[in-house]
């Protein structure tokens, strides 16, 4: 039997599910390359920062038999030779490559002091540093969270529930991806927790013990957390592959690289038809399964299916006792309906547990991966307006 070697770069939600799903064919050897020895539940990193949850899972409980985990970092993809160079000096050859490098927290160099003094929270190492720094502080020390999106709201809520003095600087609309009723629900919960929400304020400078706002006022801040914006690793661009302006790998609708038929992408670092899906584990997992299906189709000599998945909404925790579950149409646009309070918290916890369960289930039964289909793919011009 001729065997096919597939290398998966990135062990997050997309890459791990892709690696497990590839095992629908017994003649595929899978190597999963990840810089960490444990899977990171990124949707729980705000809990990790607050010390209410350990956001790592042993890969031994997640990966199916036959998936080899290689703890290393990919530094370059040599597409012409089908080779991956690793930080350790090793080289990996592949028949197919699934690019699931994920996303990173982006702290802008354009804001003086932000890169030096602000803490991102989107990656495990950064969350660890922030947790250690918070542990050193007096509980009453002021904390500033920059960014009014889901990550900023969840981090603010988690810390405020522990009694910390938290100011959330939104730089615009609070929770802009939610409906008006959903935003009101979030604002009410933040007020109840004592979070000082600065809707229109913008941080223009970060000091070790304060932030400067656009109006020139100084806001005391023993710790500043930066959650405004995400980036992606520069691996694809540095490897000479076609990317969008952020650095996501450009693919067609089958998630195949526009440069190379042996490279398939999934998750936050993929831009199918130049129209990336919202960065989320909700998008990443199904994309990982579909990337694996594309590889399986190419091995079989059949035409891969086009990307087909839908969204159901957005779930954000507001401490441990409340959450807002924003309901949405299949194309991810919010509707004027949400579930809040303790019921919302129960749903959010179930969603978090289900993401890990789905990876474990795929390890045991690779062919059983399921996702919701039917979401509309926007036209390129429409997506460009949204980016």
PDB file of C-alpha atoms in Angstrom, residues 18 26 83 92 99 103 110 139 146 203 215 237 246 261 281 297-298 330 382:
ATOM      1  CA  UNK A  18      -7.821  18.202  10.698  1.00  0.00           C
ATOM      2  CA  UNK A  26      -5.786   4.252   6.864  1.00  0.00           C
ATOM      3  CA  UNK A  83       9.599  20.522   2.728  1.00  0.00           C
ATOM      4  CA  UNK A  92      10.055  17.485   7.252  1.00  0.00           C
ATOM      5  CA  UNK A  99      -1.571  25.169   7.041  1.00  0.00           C
ATOM      6  CA  UNK A 103      -3.722  33.760  14.949  1.00  0.00           C
ATOM      7  CA  UNK A 110       1.906  52.721  16.524  1.00  0.00           C
ATOM      8  CA  UNK A 139      -6.305  43.159  44.632  1.00  0.00           C
ATOM      9  CA  UNK A 146      -8.068  47.946  25.932  1.00  0.00           C
ATOM     10  CA  UNK A 203      -5.665  54.895  24.325  1.00  0.00           C
ATOM     11  CA  UNK A 215      -8.273  63.739  25.323  1.00  0.00           C
ATOM     12  CA  UNK A 237       4.323  35.331   3.681  1.00  0.00           C
ATOM     13  CA  UNK A 246      -2.841  40.562   7.146  1.00  0.00           C
ATOM     14  CA  UNK A 261      -2.058  22.276  -5.018  1.00  0.00           C
ATOM     15  CA  UNK A 281     -13.006  28.331  17.052  1.00  0.00           C
ATOM     16  CA  UNK A 297     -10.270  13.952  -2.183  1.00  0.00           C
ATOM     17  CA  UNK A 298      -7.019  14.810  -3.908  1.00  0.00           C
ATOM     18  CA  UNK A 330     -26.246  31.371   9.136  1.00  0.00           C
ATOM     19  CA  UNK A 382     -18.756  43.001   0.087  1.00  0.00           C
TER      20      UNK A 382
END
